[in-house]
Short mmCIF file of C-alpha atoms and ligand atoms in Angstrom, two decimals:
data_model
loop_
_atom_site.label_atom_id
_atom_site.label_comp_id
_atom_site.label_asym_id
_atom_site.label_seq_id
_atom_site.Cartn_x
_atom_site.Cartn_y
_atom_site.Cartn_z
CA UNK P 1 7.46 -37.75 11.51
CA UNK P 2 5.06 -39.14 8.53
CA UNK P 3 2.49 -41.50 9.65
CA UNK P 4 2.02 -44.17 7.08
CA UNK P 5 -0.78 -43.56 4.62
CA UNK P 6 -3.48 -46.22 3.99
CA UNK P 7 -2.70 -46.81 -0.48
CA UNK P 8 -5.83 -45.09 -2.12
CA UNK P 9 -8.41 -45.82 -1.86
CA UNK P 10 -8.50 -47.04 1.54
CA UNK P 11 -6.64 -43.03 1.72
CA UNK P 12 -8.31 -40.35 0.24
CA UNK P 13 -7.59 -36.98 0.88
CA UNK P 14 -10.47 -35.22 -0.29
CA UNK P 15 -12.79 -37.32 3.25
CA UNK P 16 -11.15 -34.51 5.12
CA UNK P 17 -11.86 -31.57 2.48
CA UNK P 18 -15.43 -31.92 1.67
CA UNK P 19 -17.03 -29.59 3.64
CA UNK P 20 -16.39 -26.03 5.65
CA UNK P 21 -16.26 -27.96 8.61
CA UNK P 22 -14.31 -30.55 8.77
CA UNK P 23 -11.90 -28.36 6.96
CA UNK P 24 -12.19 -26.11 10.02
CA UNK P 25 -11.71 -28.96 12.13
CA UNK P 26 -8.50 -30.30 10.86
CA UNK P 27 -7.03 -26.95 10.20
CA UNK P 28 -3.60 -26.60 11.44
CA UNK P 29 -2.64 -22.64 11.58
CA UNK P 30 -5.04 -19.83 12.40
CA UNK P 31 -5.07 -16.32 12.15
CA UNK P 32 -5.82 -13.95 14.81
CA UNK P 33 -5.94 -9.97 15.32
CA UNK P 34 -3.61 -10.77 18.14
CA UNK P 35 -1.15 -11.66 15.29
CA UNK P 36 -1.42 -8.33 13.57
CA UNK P 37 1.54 -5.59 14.33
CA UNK P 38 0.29 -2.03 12.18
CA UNK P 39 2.96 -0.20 10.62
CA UNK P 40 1.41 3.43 10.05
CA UNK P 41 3.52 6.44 8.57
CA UNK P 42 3.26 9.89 10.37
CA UNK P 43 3.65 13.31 9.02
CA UNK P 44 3.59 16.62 10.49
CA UNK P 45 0.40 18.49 10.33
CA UNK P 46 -2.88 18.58 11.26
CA UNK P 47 -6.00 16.58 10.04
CA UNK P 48 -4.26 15.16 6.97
CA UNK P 49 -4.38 11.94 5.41
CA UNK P 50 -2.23 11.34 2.57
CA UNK P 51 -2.26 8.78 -0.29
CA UNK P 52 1.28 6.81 -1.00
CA UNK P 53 0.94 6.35 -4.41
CA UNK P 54 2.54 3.32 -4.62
CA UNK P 55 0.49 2.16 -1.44
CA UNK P 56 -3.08 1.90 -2.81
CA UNK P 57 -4.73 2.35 0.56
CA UNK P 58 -2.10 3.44 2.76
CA UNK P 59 -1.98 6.80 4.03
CA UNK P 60 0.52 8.73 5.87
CA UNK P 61 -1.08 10.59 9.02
CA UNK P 62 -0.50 13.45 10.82
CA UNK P 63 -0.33 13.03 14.63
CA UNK P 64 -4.05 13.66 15.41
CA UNK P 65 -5.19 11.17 12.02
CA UNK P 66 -2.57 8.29 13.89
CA UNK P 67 -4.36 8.74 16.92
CA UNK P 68 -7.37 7.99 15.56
CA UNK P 69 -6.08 4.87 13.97
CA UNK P 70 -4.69 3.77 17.00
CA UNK P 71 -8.28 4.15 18.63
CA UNK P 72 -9.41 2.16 15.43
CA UNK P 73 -6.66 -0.58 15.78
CA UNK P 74 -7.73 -0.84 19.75
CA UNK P 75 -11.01 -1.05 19.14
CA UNK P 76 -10.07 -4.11 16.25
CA UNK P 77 -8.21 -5.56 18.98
CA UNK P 78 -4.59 -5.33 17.40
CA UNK P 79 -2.31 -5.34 19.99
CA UNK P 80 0.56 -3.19 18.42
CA UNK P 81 1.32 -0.19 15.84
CA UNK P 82 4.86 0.33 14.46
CA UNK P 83 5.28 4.15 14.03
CA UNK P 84 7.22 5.28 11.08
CA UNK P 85 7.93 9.51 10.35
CA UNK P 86 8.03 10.46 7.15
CA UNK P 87 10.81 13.30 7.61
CA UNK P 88 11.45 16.13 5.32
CA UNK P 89 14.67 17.16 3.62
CA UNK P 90 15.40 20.03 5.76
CA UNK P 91 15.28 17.32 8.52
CA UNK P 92 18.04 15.49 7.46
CA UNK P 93 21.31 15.73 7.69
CA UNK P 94 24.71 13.71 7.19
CA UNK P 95 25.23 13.53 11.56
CA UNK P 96 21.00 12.45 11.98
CA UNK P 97 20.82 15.17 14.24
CA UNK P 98 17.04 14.59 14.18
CA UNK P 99 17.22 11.23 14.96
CA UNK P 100 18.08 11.93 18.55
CA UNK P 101 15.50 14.85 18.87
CA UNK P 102 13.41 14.16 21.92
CA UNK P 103 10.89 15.98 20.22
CA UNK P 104 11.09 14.73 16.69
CA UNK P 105 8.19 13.90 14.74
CA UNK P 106 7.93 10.18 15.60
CA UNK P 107 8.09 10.70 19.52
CA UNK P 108 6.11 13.56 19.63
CA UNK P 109 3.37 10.89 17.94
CA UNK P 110 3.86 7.98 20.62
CA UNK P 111 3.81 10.39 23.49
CA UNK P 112 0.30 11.75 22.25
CA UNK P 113 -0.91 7.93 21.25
CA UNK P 114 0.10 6.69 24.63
CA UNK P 115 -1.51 9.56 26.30
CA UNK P 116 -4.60 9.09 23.95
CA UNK P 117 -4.72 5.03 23.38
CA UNK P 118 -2.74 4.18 26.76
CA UNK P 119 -3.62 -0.11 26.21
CA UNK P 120 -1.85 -0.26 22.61
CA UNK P 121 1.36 -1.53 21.97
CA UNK P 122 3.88 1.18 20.01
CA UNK P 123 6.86 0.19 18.39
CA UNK P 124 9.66 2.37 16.81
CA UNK P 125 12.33 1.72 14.21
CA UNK P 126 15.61 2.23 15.56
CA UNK P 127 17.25 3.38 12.59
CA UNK P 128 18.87 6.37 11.12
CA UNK P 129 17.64 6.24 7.04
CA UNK P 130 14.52 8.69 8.33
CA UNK P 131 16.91 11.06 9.05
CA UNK P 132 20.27 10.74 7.24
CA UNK P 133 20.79 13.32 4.00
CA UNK P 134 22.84 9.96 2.88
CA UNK P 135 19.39 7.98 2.83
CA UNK P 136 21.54 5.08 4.78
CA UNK P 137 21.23 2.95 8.06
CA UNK P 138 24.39 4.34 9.43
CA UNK P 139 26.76 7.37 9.31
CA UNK P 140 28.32 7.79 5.54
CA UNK P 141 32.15 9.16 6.25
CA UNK P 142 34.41 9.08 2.41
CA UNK P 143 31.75 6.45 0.87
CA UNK P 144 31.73 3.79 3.49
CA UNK P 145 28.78 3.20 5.82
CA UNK P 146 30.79 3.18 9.11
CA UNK P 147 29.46 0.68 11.56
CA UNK P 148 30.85 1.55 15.48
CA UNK P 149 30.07 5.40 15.37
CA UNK P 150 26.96 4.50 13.86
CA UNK P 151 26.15 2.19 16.90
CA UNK P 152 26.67 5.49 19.39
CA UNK P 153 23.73 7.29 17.52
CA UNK P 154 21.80 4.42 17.75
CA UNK P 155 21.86 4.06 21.45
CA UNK P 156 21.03 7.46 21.66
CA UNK P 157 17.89 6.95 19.40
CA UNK P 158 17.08 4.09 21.15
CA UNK P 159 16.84 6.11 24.36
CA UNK P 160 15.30 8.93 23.45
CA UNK P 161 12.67 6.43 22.00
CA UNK P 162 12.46 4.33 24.98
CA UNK P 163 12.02 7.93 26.93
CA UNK P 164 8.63 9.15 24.88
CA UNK P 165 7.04 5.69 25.74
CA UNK P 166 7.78 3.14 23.16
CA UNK P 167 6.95 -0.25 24.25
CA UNK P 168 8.99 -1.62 22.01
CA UNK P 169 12.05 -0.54 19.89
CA UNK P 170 13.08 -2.64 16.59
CA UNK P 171 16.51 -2.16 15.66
CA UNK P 172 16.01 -2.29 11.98
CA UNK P 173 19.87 -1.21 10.97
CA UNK P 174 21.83 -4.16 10.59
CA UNK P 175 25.00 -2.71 11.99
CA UNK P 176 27.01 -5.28 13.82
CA UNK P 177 26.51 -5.24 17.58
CA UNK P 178 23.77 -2.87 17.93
CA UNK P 179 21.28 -5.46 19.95
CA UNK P 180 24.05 -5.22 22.51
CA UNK P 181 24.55 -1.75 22.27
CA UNK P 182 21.60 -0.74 22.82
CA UNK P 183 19.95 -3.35 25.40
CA UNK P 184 23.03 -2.30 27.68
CA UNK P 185 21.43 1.51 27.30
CA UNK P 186 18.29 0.17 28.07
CA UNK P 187 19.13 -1.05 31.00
CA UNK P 188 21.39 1.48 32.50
CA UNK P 189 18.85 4.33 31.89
CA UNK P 190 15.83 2.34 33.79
CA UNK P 191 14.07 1.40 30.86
CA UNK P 192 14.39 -2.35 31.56
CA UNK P 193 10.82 -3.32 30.19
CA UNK P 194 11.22 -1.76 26.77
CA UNK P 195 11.48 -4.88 24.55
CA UNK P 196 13.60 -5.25 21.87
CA UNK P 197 12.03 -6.97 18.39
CA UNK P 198 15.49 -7.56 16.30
CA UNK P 199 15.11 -7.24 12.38
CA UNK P 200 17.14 -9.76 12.61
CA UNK P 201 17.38 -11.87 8.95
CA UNK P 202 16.76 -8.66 7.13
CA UNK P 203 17.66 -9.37 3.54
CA UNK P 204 18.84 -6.65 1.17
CA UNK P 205 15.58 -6.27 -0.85
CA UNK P 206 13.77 -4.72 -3.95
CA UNK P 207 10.65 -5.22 -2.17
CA UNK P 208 11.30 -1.83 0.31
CA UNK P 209 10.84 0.15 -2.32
CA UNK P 210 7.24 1.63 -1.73
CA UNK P 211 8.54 2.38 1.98
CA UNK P 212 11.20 4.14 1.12
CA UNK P 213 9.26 6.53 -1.30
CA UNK P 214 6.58 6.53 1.98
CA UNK P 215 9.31 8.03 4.55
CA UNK P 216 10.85 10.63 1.71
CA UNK P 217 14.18 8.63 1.88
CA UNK P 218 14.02 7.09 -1.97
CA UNK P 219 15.43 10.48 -2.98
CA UNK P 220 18.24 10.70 -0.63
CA UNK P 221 19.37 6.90 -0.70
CA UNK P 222 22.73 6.59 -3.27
CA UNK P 223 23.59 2.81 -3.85
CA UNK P 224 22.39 0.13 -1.96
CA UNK P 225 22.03 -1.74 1.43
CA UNK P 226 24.17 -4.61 0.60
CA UNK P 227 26.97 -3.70 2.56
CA UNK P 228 24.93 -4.36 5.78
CA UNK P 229 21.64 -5.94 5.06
CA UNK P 230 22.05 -9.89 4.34
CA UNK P 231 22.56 -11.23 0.87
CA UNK P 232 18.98 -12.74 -0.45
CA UNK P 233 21.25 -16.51 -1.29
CA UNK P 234 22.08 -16.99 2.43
CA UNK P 235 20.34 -18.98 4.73
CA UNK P 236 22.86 -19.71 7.56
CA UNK P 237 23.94 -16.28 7.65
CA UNK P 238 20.49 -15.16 8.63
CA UNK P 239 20.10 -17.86 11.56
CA UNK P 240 23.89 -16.98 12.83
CA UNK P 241 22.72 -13.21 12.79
CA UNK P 242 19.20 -14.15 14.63
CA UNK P 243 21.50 -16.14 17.10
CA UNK P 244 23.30 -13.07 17.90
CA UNK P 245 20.74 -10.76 18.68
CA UNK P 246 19.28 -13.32 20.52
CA UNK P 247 22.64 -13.43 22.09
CA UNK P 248 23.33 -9.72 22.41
CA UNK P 249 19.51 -9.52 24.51
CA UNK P 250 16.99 -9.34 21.82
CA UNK P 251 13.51 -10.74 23.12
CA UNK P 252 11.57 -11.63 19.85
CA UNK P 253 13.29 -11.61 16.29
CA UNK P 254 12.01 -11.02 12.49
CA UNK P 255 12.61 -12.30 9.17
CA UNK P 256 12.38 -9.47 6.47
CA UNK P 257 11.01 -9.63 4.23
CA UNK P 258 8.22 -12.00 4.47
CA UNK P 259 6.69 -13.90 1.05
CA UNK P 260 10.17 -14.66 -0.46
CA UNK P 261 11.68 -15.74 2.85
CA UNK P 262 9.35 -18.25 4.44
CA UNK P 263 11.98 -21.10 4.41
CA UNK P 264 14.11 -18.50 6.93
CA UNK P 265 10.93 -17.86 8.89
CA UNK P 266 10.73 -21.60 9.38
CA UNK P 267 14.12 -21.87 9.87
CA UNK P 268 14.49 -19.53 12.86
CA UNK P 269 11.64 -20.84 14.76
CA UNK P 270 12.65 -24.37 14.83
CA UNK P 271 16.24 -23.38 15.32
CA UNK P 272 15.53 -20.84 18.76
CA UNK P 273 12.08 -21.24 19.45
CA UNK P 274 11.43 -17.61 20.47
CA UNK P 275 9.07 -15.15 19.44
CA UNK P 276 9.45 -14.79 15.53
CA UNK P 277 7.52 -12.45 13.30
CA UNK P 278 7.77 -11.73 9.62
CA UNK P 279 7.51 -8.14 8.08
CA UNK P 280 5.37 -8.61 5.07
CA UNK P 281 6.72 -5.08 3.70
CA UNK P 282 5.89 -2.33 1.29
CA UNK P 283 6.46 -4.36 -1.93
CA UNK P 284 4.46 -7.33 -1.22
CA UNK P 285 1.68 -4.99 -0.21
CA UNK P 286 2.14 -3.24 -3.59
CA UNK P 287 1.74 -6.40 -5.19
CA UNK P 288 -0.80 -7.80 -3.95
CA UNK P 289 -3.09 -4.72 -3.53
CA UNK P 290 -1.92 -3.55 -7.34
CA UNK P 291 -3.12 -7.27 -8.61
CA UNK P 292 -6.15 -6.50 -6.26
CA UNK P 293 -6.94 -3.01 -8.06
CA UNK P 294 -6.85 -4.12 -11.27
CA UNK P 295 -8.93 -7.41 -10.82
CA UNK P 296 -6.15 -9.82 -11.31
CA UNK P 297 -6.39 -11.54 -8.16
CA UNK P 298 -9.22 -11.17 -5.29
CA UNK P 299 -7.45 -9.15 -3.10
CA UNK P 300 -8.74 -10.41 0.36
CA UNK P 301 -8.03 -13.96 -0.21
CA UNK P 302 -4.47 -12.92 -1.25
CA UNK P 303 -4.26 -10.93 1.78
CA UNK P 304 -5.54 -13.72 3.89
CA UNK P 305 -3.65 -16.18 2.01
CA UNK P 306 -0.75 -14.72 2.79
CA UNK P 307 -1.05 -14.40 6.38
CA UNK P 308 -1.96 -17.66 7.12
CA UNK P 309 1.41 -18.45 4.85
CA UNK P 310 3.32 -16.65 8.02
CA UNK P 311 1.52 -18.26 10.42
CA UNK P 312 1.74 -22.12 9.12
CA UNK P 313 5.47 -21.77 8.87
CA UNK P 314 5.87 -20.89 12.72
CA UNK P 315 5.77 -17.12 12.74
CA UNK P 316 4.05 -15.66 15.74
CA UNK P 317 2.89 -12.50 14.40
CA UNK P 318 2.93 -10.23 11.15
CA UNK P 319 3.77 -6.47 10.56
CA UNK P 320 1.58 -6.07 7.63
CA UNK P 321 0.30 -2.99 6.60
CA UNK P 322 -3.26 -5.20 6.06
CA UNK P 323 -3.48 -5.14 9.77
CA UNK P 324 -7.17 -3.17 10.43
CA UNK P 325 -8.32 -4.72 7.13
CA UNK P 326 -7.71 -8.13 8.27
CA UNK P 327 -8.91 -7.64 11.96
CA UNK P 328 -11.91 -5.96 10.57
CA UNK P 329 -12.72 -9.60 8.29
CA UNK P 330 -11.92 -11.68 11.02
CA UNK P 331 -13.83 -9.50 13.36
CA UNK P 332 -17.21 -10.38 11.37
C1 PBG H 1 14.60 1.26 7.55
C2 PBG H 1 13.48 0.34 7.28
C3 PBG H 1 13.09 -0.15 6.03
C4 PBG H 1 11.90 -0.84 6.24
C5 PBG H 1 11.63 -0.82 7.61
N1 PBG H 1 12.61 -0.08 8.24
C6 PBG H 1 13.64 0.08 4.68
C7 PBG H 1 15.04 -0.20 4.37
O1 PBG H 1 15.76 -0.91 5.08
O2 PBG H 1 15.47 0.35 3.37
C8 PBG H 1 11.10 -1.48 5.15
C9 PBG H 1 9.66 -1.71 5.43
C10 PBG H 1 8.83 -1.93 4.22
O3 PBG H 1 9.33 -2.01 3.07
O4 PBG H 1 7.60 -2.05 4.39
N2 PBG H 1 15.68 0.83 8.22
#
């Protein structure tokens, strides 16, 4: 509802933006590091910290390094890392044998940050690109990403995740029923307080590009995701697949990407009203910290800017690989 304005110059805007203050006062969103989800990339190995090239900044850790950035992220007062394993090509396969690996790479890193970091949130991609030879979401049989046997290795993921201690698993696949599939697991096997964070508008995107080079799976990926991630025109298509999840026992849902899809962000919160986030992912990291480098734009401004973006239209958190740098500035 718009309140009738007074004409100018019985209005003007600017009474309310003259000074820090009152701007502070009247300021509608804020930005907290209780808003902040970390994604971090693992690696195997010991006491390494490796540069992503096309992730100024962003390193992938081995298991002992992700511990200590779990202490770090504690001690900033973020509430939750996402764990991501960058997996090598002997790894993978066409059946994602390691995906279902109690001891793979990415739960052998959440059982040693629980046991280290035992008050931080961890939250795994349940997903099978890591770890398929195919670079896909799902299974590959004669060309076509199959959906329903992809949903059985899923579930098994999902519990083998759920069984190392992740607090939270996110479904990042978009195969058709998995939500379902795999809160029914949950909740047969015990693990009925393992929440489920849906990627649930995720939009078929150029902007995943640095991530994909960050878990090794640019080189194994043929084609694209359009066959199961959603079409960037489509709005309703992204609230009738957030309704679903929501449906199928999903207890908070994203929007993914973030920056070009704010309108769906908006969108799904008024629509369900449940916890929303946005993943502002690889891409418009690149961006922003590639302007940043080469002193086109001041990169913390753009970083904050950006934030507060998610958080004025109605998300309730961010997975934004700014995360300690942002806690750390609003820390001071
Ligand atoms: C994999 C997955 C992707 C991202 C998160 N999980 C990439 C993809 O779908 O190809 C992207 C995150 C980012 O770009 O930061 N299912």
């Amino acid at each position: 509802m718009r309140s009738p304005l007074a004409p100018f110059p019985l209005n003007r805007s600017r009474r309310l933006r003259q000074s820090g203050w009152i701007r502070d006062m009247v300021a509608g969103a804020s930005l907290t590091a209780d808003d902040l989800i970390w994604p971090i990339f693992v690696r195997e190995g010991v006491g390494i910290v490796e540069p992503i090239a096309s992730m100024p900044g962003v390193n992938r850790l081995s298991i002992d390094e992700a511990v200590k950035a779990a202490n770090e992220a504690a001690a900033l007062g973020i509430p939750c890392i996402a764990l991501f394993p960058y997996t090598e090509a002997k790894d993978k396969n066409s059946e994602c044998t390691e995906a279902f690996n109690p001891d793979n790479l990415v739960n052998r890193a959440t059982r040693a940050i629980k046991a280290a970091v035992p008050n931080i949130g961890i939250m795994l991609d349940v997903a099978l690109d890591p770890y398929n030879s195919d670079g896909h979401d799902g299974f590959v049989r004669d060309g076509i990403i199959v959906n329903d046997e992809t949903l059985m290795a899923l579930e098994k993921q999902a519990l083998v995740q759920a069984e190392s201690g992740a607090d939270i698993l996110g479904p990042s696949d978009m195969m058709d029923g998995r939500i379902g599939i795999i809160r029914q697991a949950l909740e047969a096997h015990d693990f009925t307080d393992v929440a489920i964070m849906a990627y649930s508008a995720k939009f078929a995107s150029a902007f995943y590009g640095p991530f994909r080079d960050a878990v090794g799976a640019k080189g194994a990926l043929k084609g694209d995701k359009k066959t199961y991630q959603i079409d960037a025109r489509n709005s309703d298509e992204a609230l009738r697949e957030t309704a679903r999840d929501i449906a199928e026992g999903a207890d908070m849902v994203m929007v993914k990407p973030g920056m070009p899809y704010l309108d769906i962000c908006q969108r799904v919160k008024a629509e369900f009203n449940v916890p929303t986030f946005a993943y502002q992912v690889s891409g418009e990291y690149a961006m922003i910290a590639a302007a940043g480098g080469n002193g086109w734009i001041d990169e913390e401004k753009a970083m904050l800017e950006t934030l507060m973006a998610f958080k004025r239209a109605g998300c309730d958190g961010v997975l934004t690989y700014f995360a300690p740098r942002v806690a750390a500035l609003l820390a001071e």
